[in-house]
Amino acid sequence: MPDDLIARLPKSELHLHIEGTLEPEMMFEMAARNAVEIPYNSVEELRAAYSFANLQEFLDLYYQGMNVLLHEQDFYELTLAYFQRARNDNVRHAEIFFDPQAHTNRGVPFATVINGITRGQQEAAAQLGVTSKLILCFLRDLSADAAMATFEEALVYRNQFVGIGLDSAELGHPPSKFADVFAQAKNEGFLLVAHAGEEGPSAYVREAIDVLGVHRIDHGNRSLDDPELVSDLAASGIALTVCPLSNHKLGVVDDLPSHPLAEMLERGLLVTVNSDDPAYFGGYVNANYRALRDALVLDDVTLVELARNSFRASFLTEEEKARHLAEVDTLAAAEGIRPVARSAAS
Ligand code: ADE
Ligand code: ZN
């Protein structure tokens, strides 16, 4: 259904792991040219393995898959391929994650990774008109010292990323474990985000805000377990970058009709829709909007609100946000869709 309102809406994507866009076809192509063995005989067999009972089962395949990424050109092609798909979904701006430790720990230099991604971002801006920012994520199941060492190594490339985040296996690895590196990054002027409340409890969301001082929460589903936290999130305007197909594939929700996005909106949260690891979860950003629209019976006003939120919650300047929001509003007006102000207007 390429010509629905969702396709026409300009949008930004704020929760996207670039390594999670490695499609099986590209994985096989890179495996062949880099002489890396992958333990599957075909694209079909690999895709059939994408069935996960929880986050860890996904992470095991995700880290295995990225073994084919060895050279700067691989990271460049991966990045550009994502932006081509994003452009097809009318994504105007993306704030993308990368996991440097997953590469440096297997001998791929930091420079190879970040320079390939940066080149892909530059090409996407020049050729496709999609702007982007890069966020460096620490693997929270590794040590705090390893995160600090990675951050120090990354400082040489400080102009190539705008913020830091926290991802990988959540349970047992609370945000407070990374208080020092987040404090240092804040001092250095970086923006801060963290995955929290995906599999972990609402207390991890609270810690990410109070201890790390994050500007956005990635996922945040479990926030709804704590009414006071929900009020604080709503009052502060800290956004949640929600990923519906990911939540379904990883068992964070039983099924899409029980996804909490509608409740999040009703409770005044600044919620956005994103694809997380689309090559593994069965759809890029528009597929995520459509799955939610169908499961939760979202009306056009709500879809427009979600597109607006994607810009409001971004790290763009106020002027850039205003320009994108005006475009969304022009489309909505042309289609006779009147936005409703749910919480604070903007
Ligand atoms: N790394 C890639 N995708 C992730 C997710 N959904 N949660 C935690 N870590 C991740
Ligand atoms: Zn994620």
mmCIF file of C-alpha atoms and ligand atoms in Angstrom:
data_model
loop_
_atom_site.group_PDB
_atom_site.id
_atom_site.type_symbol
_atom_site.label_atom_id
_atom_site.label_comp_id
_atom_site.label_asym_id
_atom_site.label_seq_id
_atom_site.Cartn_x
_atom_site.Cartn_y
_atom_site.Cartn_z
ATOM 1 C CA MET A 1 0.000 0.000 0.000
ATOM 2 C CA PRO A 2 2.574 2.572 -1.125
ATOM 3 C CA ASP A 3 0.232 5.553 -1.463
ATOM 4 C CA ASP A 4 -1.430 5.820 1.922
ATOM 5 C CA LEU A 5 -1.219 8.748 4.341
ATOM 6 C CA ILE A 6 1.685 7.048 6.116
ATOM 7 C CA ALA A 7 3.694 7.005 2.882
ATOM 8 C CA ARG A 8 2.903 10.662 2.224
ATOM 9 C CA LEU A 9 3.819 11.903 5.702
ATOM 10 C CA PRO A 10 7.308 13.358 6.077
ATOM 11 C CA LYS A 11 8.883 11.786 9.118
ATOM 12 C CA SER A 12 12.083 11.287 11.024
ATOM 13 C CA GLU A 13 13.438 8.072 12.496
ATOM 14 C CA LEU A 14 15.071 8.227 15.919
ATOM 15 C CA HIS A 15 15.700 4.609 16.913
ATOM 16 C CA LEU A 16 17.599 2.665 14.284
ATOM 17 C CA HIS A 17 20.657 0.460 14.720
ATOM 18 C CA ILE A 18 22.582 0.648 11.474
ATOM 19 C CA GLU A 19 23.872 -2.908 11.982
ATOM 20 C CA GLY A 20 20.236 -3.978 12.310
ATOM 21 C CA THR A 21 19.620 -2.931 8.699
ATOM 22 C CA LEU A 22 21.913 -5.649 7.337
ATOM 23 C CA GLU A 23 19.544 -7.534 5.044
ATOM 24 C CA PRO A 24 20.269 -11.251 4.451
ATOM 25 C CA GLU A 25 21.024 -10.609 0.752
ATOM 26 C CA MET A 26 23.706 -8.061 1.650
ATOM 27 C CA MET A 27 25.037 -10.338 4.386
ATOM 28 C CA PHE A 28 25.580 -13.144 1.874
ATOM 29 C CA GLU A 29 27.141 -10.773 -0.662
ATOM 30 C CA MET A 30 29.610 -9.384 1.892
ATOM 31 C CA ALA A 31 30.334 -12.849 3.304
ATOM 32 C CA ALA A 32 31.337 -14.002 -0.175
ATOM 33 C CA ARG A 33 33.556 -11.040 -0.997
ATOM 34 C CA ASN A 34 35.170 -10.948 2.465
ATOM 35 C CA ALA A 35 35.550 -14.748 2.706
ATOM 36 C CA VAL A 36 33.575 -14.910 5.962
ATOM 37 C CA GLU A 37 31.658 -18.122 6.737
ATOM 38 C CA ILE A 38 28.013 -17.794 7.731
ATOM 39 C CA PRO A 39 26.327 -20.858 9.178
ATOM 40 C CA TYR A 40 23.348 -20.783 6.792
ATOM 41 C CA ASN A 41 23.052 -22.129 3.270
ATOM 42 C CA SER A 42 20.741 -19.526 1.820
ATOM 43 C CA VAL A 43 18.986 -16.208 2.343
ATOM 44 C CA GLU A 44 15.754 -18.152 2.934
ATOM 45 C CA GLU A 45 17.334 -20.346 5.575
ATOM 46 C CA LEU A 46 18.773 -17.307 7.335
ATOM 47 C CA ARG A 47 15.451 -15.439 7.275
ATOM 48 C CA ALA A 48 13.718 -18.514 8.629
ATOM 49 C CA ALA A 49 16.046 -18.333 11.651
ATOM 50 C CA TYR A 50 14.700 -14.869 12.550
ATOM 51 C CA SER A 51 12.322 -16.076 15.218
ATOM 52 C CA PHE A 52 13.146 -14.840 18.700
ATOM 53 C CA ALA A 53 11.756 -15.683 22.138
ATOM 54 C CA ASN A 54 13.468 -12.686 23.745
ATOM 55 C CA LEU A 55 16.044 -9.925 23.286
ATOM 56 C CA GLN A 56 19.051 -12.203 23.877
ATOM 57 C CA GLU A 57 18.046 -14.660 21.148
ATOM 58 C CA PHE A 58 17.925 -11.753 18.714
ATOM 59 C CA LEU A 59 21.220 -10.297 19.920
ATOM 60 C CA ASP A 60 22.980 -13.625 19.331
ATOM 61 C CA LEU A 61 22.051 -13.514 15.628
ATOM 62 C CA TYR A 62 22.573 -9.759 15.354
ATOM 63 C CA TYR A 63 26.182 -9.991 16.555
ATOM 64 C CA GLN A 64 26.823 -13.072 14.416
ATOM 65 C CA GLY A 65 25.421 -11.312 11.345
ATOM 66 C CA MET A 66 27.700 -8.309 11.609
ATOM 67 C CA ASN A 67 30.809 -10.502 11.326
ATOM 68 C CA VAL A 68 30.655 -9.926 7.567
ATOM 69 C CA LEU A 69 31.294 -6.182 8.048
ATOM 70 C CA LEU A 70 35.052 -5.773 7.775
ATOM 71 C CA HIS A 71 35.998 -2.854 5.548
ATOM 72 C CA GLU A 72 35.069 0.825 5.371
ATOM 73 C CA GLN A 73 33.261 0.103 2.107
ATOM 74 C CA ASP A 74 31.042 -2.455 3.884
ATOM 75 C CA PHE A 75 29.921 0.111 6.469
ATOM 76 C CA TYR A 76 29.411 2.677 3.734
ATOM 77 C CA GLU A 77 27.226 0.372 1.623
ATOM 78 C CA LEU A 78 25.244 -0.740 4.666
ATOM 79 C CA THR A 79 24.562 2.857 5.653
ATOM 80 C CA LEU A 80 23.643 4.066 2.192
ATOM 81 C CA ALA A 81 21.300 1.095 1.667
ATOM 82 C CA TYR A 82 19.436 2.053 4.848
ATOM 83 C CA PHE A 83 19.038 5.649 3.713
ATOM 84 C CA GLN A 84 17.716 4.524 0.326
ATOM 85 C CA ARG A 85 14.998 2.539 2.088
ATOM 86 C CA ALA A 86 14.365 5.381 4.497
ATOM 87 C CA ARG A 87 13.971 7.809 1.603
ATOM 88 C CA ASN A 88 11.425 5.453 0.038
ATOM 89 C CA ASP A 89 9.472 5.697 3.307
ATOM 90 C CA ASN A 90 9.581 9.513 3.154
ATOM 91 C CA VAL A 91 12.058 9.752 6.016
ATOM 92 C CA ARG A 92 13.610 13.220 5.914
ATOM 93 C CA HIS A 93 15.940 12.869 8.885
ATOM 94 C CA ALA A 94 17.352 9.955 10.903
ATOM 95 C CA GLU A 95 19.314 9.680 14.130
ATOM 96 C CA ILE A 96 21.066 6.353 13.869
ATOM 97 C CA PHE A 97 22.948 4.163 16.355
ATOM 98 C CA PHE A 98 26.105 2.181 15.869
ATOM 99 C CA ASP A 99 27.775 -0.372 18.146
ATOM 100 C CA PRO A 100 31.543 0.192 17.822
ATOM 101 C CA GLN A 101 32.492 -2.388 20.450
ATOM 102 C CA ALA A 102 30.807 -5.119 18.411
ATOM 103 C CA HIS A 103 33.380 -4.359 15.699
ATOM 104 C CA THR A 104 36.516 -3.330 17.572
ATOM 105 C CA ASN A 105 36.239 -6.462 19.754
ATOM 106 C CA ARG A 106 36.643 -8.605 16.630
ATOM 107 C CA GLY A 107 39.563 -6.589 15.292
ATOM 108 C CA VAL A 108 37.869 -4.034 13.035
ATOM 109 C CA PRO A 109 39.380 -0.601 13.727
ATOM 110 C CA PHE A 110 37.118 2.144 15.084
ATOM 111 C CA ALA A 111 38.158 4.390 12.197
ATOM 112 C CA THR A 112 37.005 1.822 9.613
ATOM 113 C CA VAL A 113 33.554 1.668 11.192
ATOM 114 C CA ILE A 114 32.888 5.338 11.765
ATOM 115 C CA ASN A 115 34.426 6.579 8.529
ATOM 116 C CA GLY A 116 32.333 4.159 6.464
ATOM 117 C CA ILE A 117 29.144 5.208 8.259
ATOM 118 C CA THR A 118 29.977 8.900 7.969
ATOM 119 C CA ARG A 119 30.579 8.541 4.239
ATOM 120 C CA GLY A 120 27.187 6.843 3.880
ATOM 121 C CA GLN A 121 25.518 9.661 5.813
ATOM 122 C CA GLN A 122 27.182 12.314 3.673
ATOM 123 C CA GLU A 123 26.164 10.553 0.476
ATOM 124 C CA ALA A 124 22.592 10.202 1.750
ATOM 125 C CA ALA A 125 22.396 13.913 2.490
ATOM 126 C CA ALA A 126 23.866 14.893 -0.881
ATOM 127 C CA GLN A 127 22.118 12.375 -3.137
ATOM 128 C CA LEU A 128 18.889 11.597 -1.300
ATOM 129 C CA GLY A 129 18.283 14.731 0.744
ATOM 130 C CA VAL A 130 18.027 12.740 3.977
ATOM 131 C CA THR A 131 19.858 14.396 6.868
ATOM 132 C CA SER A 132 21.162 12.414 9.821
ATOM 133 C CA LYS A 133 23.040 12.338 13.090
ATOM 134 C CA LEU A 134 25.075 9.488 14.531
ATOM 135 C CA ILE A 135 24.834 8.144 18.112
ATOM 136 C CA LEU A 136 27.500 5.875 19.585
ATOM 137 C CA CYS A 137 26.032 3.087 21.724
ATOM 138 C CA PHE A 138 27.853 1.205 24.458
ATOM 139 C CA LEU A 139 27.130 -2.495 24.900
ATOM 140 C CA ARG A 140 25.746 -2.579 28.442
ATOM 141 C CA ASP A 141 26.591 -6.264 28.956
ATOM 142 C CA LEU A 142 30.268 -5.307 28.680
ATOM 143 C CA SER A 143 32.057 -3.463 31.472
ATOM 144 C CA ALA A 144 31.851 0.206 32.396
ATOM 145 C CA ASP A 145 35.622 0.384 31.889
ATOM 146 C CA ALA A 146 35.255 -0.925 28.334
ATOM 147 C CA ALA A 147 32.635 1.758 27.648
ATOM 148 C CA MET A 148 34.971 4.446 28.974
ATOM 149 C CA ALA A 149 37.881 3.166 26.864
ATOM 150 C CA THR A 150 35.630 3.183 23.778
ATOM 151 C CA PHE A 151 34.471 6.721 24.519
ATOM 152 C CA GLU A 152 38.056 7.930 24.882
ATOM 153 C CA GLU A 153 38.990 6.300 21.585
ATOM 154 C CA ALA A 154 35.932 7.877 19.968
ATOM 155 C CA LEU A 155 36.865 11.410 20.991
ATOM 156 C CA VAL A 156 39.273 11.632 18.051
ATOM 157 C CA TYR A 157 36.146 11.397 15.856
ATOM 158 C CA ARG A 158 34.027 13.724 17.967
ATOM 159 C CA ASN A 159 32.788 15.670 14.954
ATOM 160 C CA GLN A 160 31.318 12.502 13.468
ATOM 161 C CA PHE A 161 28.812 11.678 16.222
ATOM 162 C CA VAL A 162 26.488 13.828 18.323
ATOM 163 C CA GLY A 163 25.546 11.607 21.211
ATOM 164 C CA ILE A 164 25.950 8.402 23.151
ATOM 165 C CA GLY A 165 23.479 5.632 23.973
ATOM 166 C CA LEU A 166 23.210 2.311 25.751
ATOM 167 C CA ASP A 167 22.018 -0.935 24.188
ATOM 168 C CA SER A 168 22.359 -4.746 24.154
ATOM 169 C CA ALA A 169 21.190 -7.091 26.962
ATOM 170 C CA GLU A 170 19.286 -4.937 29.437
ATOM 171 C CA LEU A 171 18.403 -7.167 32.396
ATOM 172 C CA GLY A 172 21.086 -7.051 35.095
ATOM 173 C CA HIS A 173 22.802 -4.055 33.469
ATOM 174 C CA PRO A 174 21.117 -0.950 34.917
ATOM 175 C CA PRO A 175 21.883 2.511 33.563
ATOM 176 C CA SER A 176 23.735 3.476 36.765
ATOM 177 C CA LYS A 177 26.527 1.057 35.761
ATOM 178 C CA PHE A 178 27.469 3.669 33.134
ATOM 179 C CA ALA A 179 27.132 6.815 35.264
ATOM 180 C CA ASP A 180 30.794 7.798 34.837
ATOM 181 C CA VAL A 181 30.988 7.613 31.046
ATOM 182 C CA PHE A 182 27.662 9.409 30.664
ATOM 183 C CA ALA A 183 28.863 12.177 33.010
ATOM 184 C CA GLN A 184 32.037 12.534 30.987
ATOM 185 C CA ALA A 185 30.158 12.578 27.676
ATOM 186 C CA LYS A 186 27.790 15.218 29.053
ATOM 187 C CA ASN A 187 30.800 17.335 30.046
ATOM 188 C CA GLU A 188 32.141 16.997 26.528
ATOM 189 C CA GLY A 189 28.842 18.312 25.156
ATOM 190 C CA PHE A 190 27.325 15.104 23.791
ATOM 191 C CA LEU A 191 23.611 14.348 23.756
ATOM 192 C CA LEU A 192 22.484 11.391 25.854
ATOM 193 C CA VAL A 193 20.016 8.575 25.197
ATOM 194 C CA ALA A 194 19.617 5.051 26.589
ATOM 195 C CA HIS A 195 17.594 1.919 25.911
ATOM 196 C CA ALA A 196 15.529 1.370 29.043
ATOM 197 C CA GLY A 197 12.316 -0.402 29.956
ATOM 198 C CA GLU A 198 12.414 -2.758 26.967
ATOM 199 C CA GLU A 199 12.947 -5.960 28.992
ATOM 200 C CA GLY A 200 14.154 -4.166 32.106
ATOM 201 C CA PRO A 201 11.880 -2.630 34.763
ATOM 202 C CA SER A 202 10.531 0.907 35.005
ATOM 203 C CA ALA A 203 13.232 1.547 37.627
ATOM 204 C CA TYR A 204 15.793 1.442 34.796
ATOM 205 C CA VAL A 205 13.915 4.221 32.994
ATOM 206 C CA ARG A 206 13.940 6.237 36.205
ATOM 207 C CA GLU A 207 17.708 5.674 36.566
ATOM 208 C CA ALA A 208 18.385 6.625 32.953
ATOM 209 C CA ILE A 209 16.679 9.960 33.616
ATOM 210 C CA ASP A 210 17.845 10.691 37.164
ATOM 211 C CA VAL A 211 21.355 9.194 37.114
ATOM 212 C CA LEU A 212 22.406 9.485 33.460
ATOM 213 C CA GLY A 213 20.367 12.571 32.559
ATOM 214 C CA VAL A 214 19.217 11.267 29.201
ATOM 215 C CA HIS A 215 17.326 13.450 26.716
ATOM 216 C CA ARG A 216 15.360 10.506 25.271
ATOM 217 C CA ILE A 217 14.456 6.972 26.303
ATOM 218 C CA ASP A 218 14.742 4.229 23.692
ATOM 219 C CA HIS A 219 11.716 1.903 24.001
ATOM 220 C CA GLY A 220 10.524 2.772 27.523
ATOM 221 C CA ASN A 221 7.527 0.415 27.363
ATOM 222 C CA ARG A 222 7.778 -0.557 31.010
ATOM 223 C CA SER A 223 7.487 3.081 32.101
ATOM 224 C CA LEU A 224 3.737 2.530 32.188
ATOM 225 C CA ASP A 225 4.183 0.351 35.291
ATOM 226 C CA ASP A 226 5.010 3.490 37.317
ATOM 227 C CA PRO A 227 2.366 6.255 37.239
ATOM 228 C CA GLU A 228 4.689 8.809 38.837
ATOM 229 C CA LEU A 229 7.334 8.120 36.194
ATOM 230 C CA VAL A 230 4.707 8.555 33.471
ATOM 231 C CA SER A 231 3.745 11.957 34.925
ATOM 232 C CA ASP A 232 7.390 12.998 35.089
ATOM 233 C CA LEU A 233 8.042 11.879 31.501
ATOM 234 C CA ALA A 234 4.981 13.768 30.304
ATOM 235 C CA ALA A 235 5.883 16.911 32.242
ATOM 236 C CA SER A 236 9.518 16.942 31.110
ATOM 237 C CA GLY A 237 8.806 16.107 27.469
ATOM 238 C CA ILE A 238 11.403 13.320 27.473
ATOM 239 C CA ALA A 239 10.476 11.303 24.404
ATOM 240 C CA LEU A 240 10.097 7.544 24.066
ATOM 241 C CA THR A 241 11.373 6.041 20.813
ATOM 242 C CA VAL A 242 8.998 3.114 20.485
ATOM 243 C CA CYS A 243 9.534 0.182 18.072
ATOM 244 C CA PRO A 244 6.323 -1.810 17.532
ATOM 245 C CA LEU A 245 7.503 -4.633 15.232
ATOM 246 C CA SER A 246 10.607 -5.094 17.384
ATOM 247 C CA ASN A 247 8.445 -5.265 20.517
ATOM 248 C CA HIS A 248 6.318 -7.945 18.911
ATOM 249 C CA LYS A 249 9.223 -9.997 17.519
ATOM 250 C CA LEU A 250 11.088 -9.932 20.851
ATOM 251 C CA GLY A 251 8.078 -10.750 23.014
ATOM 252 C CA VAL A 252 8.029 -7.344 24.729
ATOM 253 C CA VAL A 253 4.323 -7.334 23.822
ATOM 254 C CA ASP A 254 2.234 -10.495 23.279
ATOM 255 C CA ASP A 255 0.697 -9.137 20.115
ATOM 256 C CA LEU A 256 0.328 -5.795 18.358
ATOM 257 C CA PRO A 257 -3.258 -5.117 19.497
ATOM 258 C CA SER A 258 -1.885 -5.066 23.050
ATOM 259 C CA HIS A 259 0.886 -2.615 22.164
ATOM 260 C CA PRO A 260 0.858 0.295 24.671
ATOM 261 C CA LEU A 261 1.407 3.121 22.159
ATOM 262 C CA ALA A 262 -2.178 4.384 22.275
ATOM 263 C CA GLU A 263 -2.095 4.401 26.061
ATOM 264 C CA MET A 264 1.233 6.258 25.992
ATOM 265 C CA LEU A 265 -0.321 8.955 23.807
ATOM 266 C CA GLU A 266 -3.379 9.180 26.020
ATOM 267 C CA ARG A 267 -1.148 9.688 29.021
ATOM 268 C CA GLY A 268 0.529 12.649 27.355
ATOM 269 C CA LEU A 269 3.866 11.054 26.470
ATOM 270 C CA LEU A 270 5.953 12.272 23.560
ATOM 271 C CA VAL A 271 5.987 8.965 21.665
ATOM 272 C CA THR A 272 7.635 8.238 18.316
ATOM 273 C CA VAL A 273 7.470 5.215 15.979
ATOM 274 C CA ASN A 274 10.692 3.589 14.774
ATOM 275 C CA SER A 275 12.052 0.391 13.250
ATOM 276 C CA ASP A 276 14.976 -0.562 15.573
ATOM 277 C CA ASP A 277 16.530 -3.430 13.540
ATOM 278 C CA PRO A 278 14.326 -3.599 10.452
ATOM 279 C CA ALA A 279 16.248 -6.319 8.607
ATOM 280 C CA TYR A 280 15.533 -8.662 11.527
ATOM 281 C CA PHE A 281 12.055 -7.559 12.565
ATOM 282 C CA GLY A 282 10.271 -7.522 9.228
ATOM 283 C CA GLY A 283 9.801 -3.898 8.313
ATOM 284 C CA TYR A 284 11.165 -0.381 7.983
ATOM 285 C CA VAL A 285 9.531 2.640 9.540
ATOM 286 C CA ASN A 286 6.373 2.812 7.420
ATOM 287 C CA ALA A 287 5.713 -0.869 8.083
ATOM 288 C CA ASN A 288 5.859 -0.040 11.784
ATOM 289 C CA TYR A 289 3.347 2.812 11.414
ATOM 290 C CA ARG A 290 1.051 0.569 9.344
ATOM 291 C CA ALA A 291 1.220 -2.350 11.752
ATOM 292 C CA LEU A 292 0.200 -0.052 14.607
ATOM 293 C CA ARG A 293 -2.473 1.707 12.571
ATOM 294 C CA ASP A 294 -4.072 -1.629 11.756
ATOM 295 C CA ALA A 295 -3.682 -3.203 15.195
ATOM 296 C CA LEU A 296 -4.738 -0.183 17.268
ATOM 297 C CA VAL A 297 -7.082 1.351 14.670
ATOM 298 C CA LEU A 298 -5.216 4.656 14.712
ATOM 299 C CA ASP A 299 -6.972 7.486 12.896
ATOM 300 C CA ASP A 300 -5.361 10.014 10.556
ATOM 301 C CA VAL A 301 -5.127 12.664 13.273
ATOM 302 C CA THR A 302 -3.037 10.295 15.386
ATOM 303 C CA LEU A 303 -0.790 9.364 12.453
ATOM 304 C CA VAL A 304 -0.125 13.054 11.841
ATOM 305 C CA GLU A 305 0.592 13.510 15.535
ATOM 306 C CA LEU A 306 3.132 10.660 15.420
ATOM 307 C CA ALA A 307 4.892 12.187 12.419
ATOM 308 C CA ARG A 308 4.984 15.541 14.222
ATOM 309 C CA ASN A 309 6.384 13.848 17.330
ATOM 310 C CA SER A 310 9.184 12.317 15.275
ATOM 311 C CA PHE A 311 10.487 15.809 14.532
ATOM 312 C CA ARG A 312 9.656 17.321 17.918
ATOM 313 C CA ALA A 313 11.661 14.594 19.681
ATOM 314 C CA SER A 314 14.640 14.870 17.316
ATOM 315 C CA PHE A 315 17.953 16.598 17.973
ATOM 316 C CA LEU A 316 17.375 19.033 15.115
ATOM 317 C CA THR A 317 17.497 22.764 15.845
ATOM 318 C CA GLU A 318 14.227 24.547 16.631
ATOM 319 C CA GLU A 319 14.376 26.158 13.202
ATOM 320 C CA GLU A 320 14.840 22.819 11.434
ATOM 321 C CA LYS A 321 12.039 21.276 13.479
ATOM 322 C CA ALA A 322 9.729 24.153 12.560
ATOM 323 C CA ARG A 323 10.469 23.670 8.868
ATOM 324 C CA HIS A 324 9.660 19.943 8.980
ATOM 325 C CA LEU A 325 6.582 20.470 11.164
ATOM 326 C CA ALA A 326 5.266 23.060 8.739
ATOM 327 C CA GLU A 327 5.562 20.494 5.963
ATOM 328 C CA VAL A 328 3.627 17.921 7.974
ATOM 329 C CA ASP A 329 0.965 20.522 8.791
ATOM 330 C CA THR A 330 0.659 21.586 5.150
ATOM 331 C CA LEU A 331 0.053 17.989 4.114
ATOM 332 C CA ALA A 332 -2.452 17.472 6.931
ATOM 333 C CA ALA A 333 -4.328 20.645 5.982
ATOM 334 C CA ALA A 334 -4.396 19.652 2.304
ATOM 335 C CA GLU A 335 -5.928 16.329 3.308
ATOM 336 C CA GLY A 336 -8.440 17.923 5.682
ATOM 337 C CA ILE A 337 -6.849 16.424 8.802
ATOM 338 C CA ARG A 338 -7.076 18.762 11.774
ATOM 339 C CA PRO A 339 -4.404 18.122 14.442
ATOM 340 C CA VAL A 340 -5.553 18.114 18.064
ATOM 341 C CA ALA A 341 -3.333 19.472 20.813
ATOM 342 C CA ARG A 342 -3.041 16.612 23.323
ATOM 343 C CA SER A 343 -0.527 18.084 25.753
ATOM 344 C CA ALA A 344 1.703 21.149 25.598
ATOM 345 C CA ALA A 345 1.386 22.729 22.153
ATOM 346 C CA SER A 346 4.367 22.929 19.814
HETATM 347 N N1 ADE B 1 20.737 -3.677 19.880
HETATM 348 C C1 ADE B 1 20.129 -3.689 18.708
HETATM 349 N N2 ADE B 1 18.801 -3.693 18.859
HETATM 350 C C2 ADE B 1 18.563 -3.670 20.195
HETATM 351 C C3 ADE B 1 17.395 -3.647 20.991
HETATM 352 N N3 ADE B 1 16.173 -3.651 20.490
HETATM 353 N N4 ADE B 1 17.546 -3.638 22.328
HETATM 354 C C4 ADE B 1 18.757 -3.645 22.875
HETATM 355 N N5 ADE B 1 19.877 -3.662 22.165
HETATM 356 C C5 ADE B 1 19.789 -3.675 20.828
HETATM 357 ZN ZN ZN B 2 17.183 -0.497 19.824
#
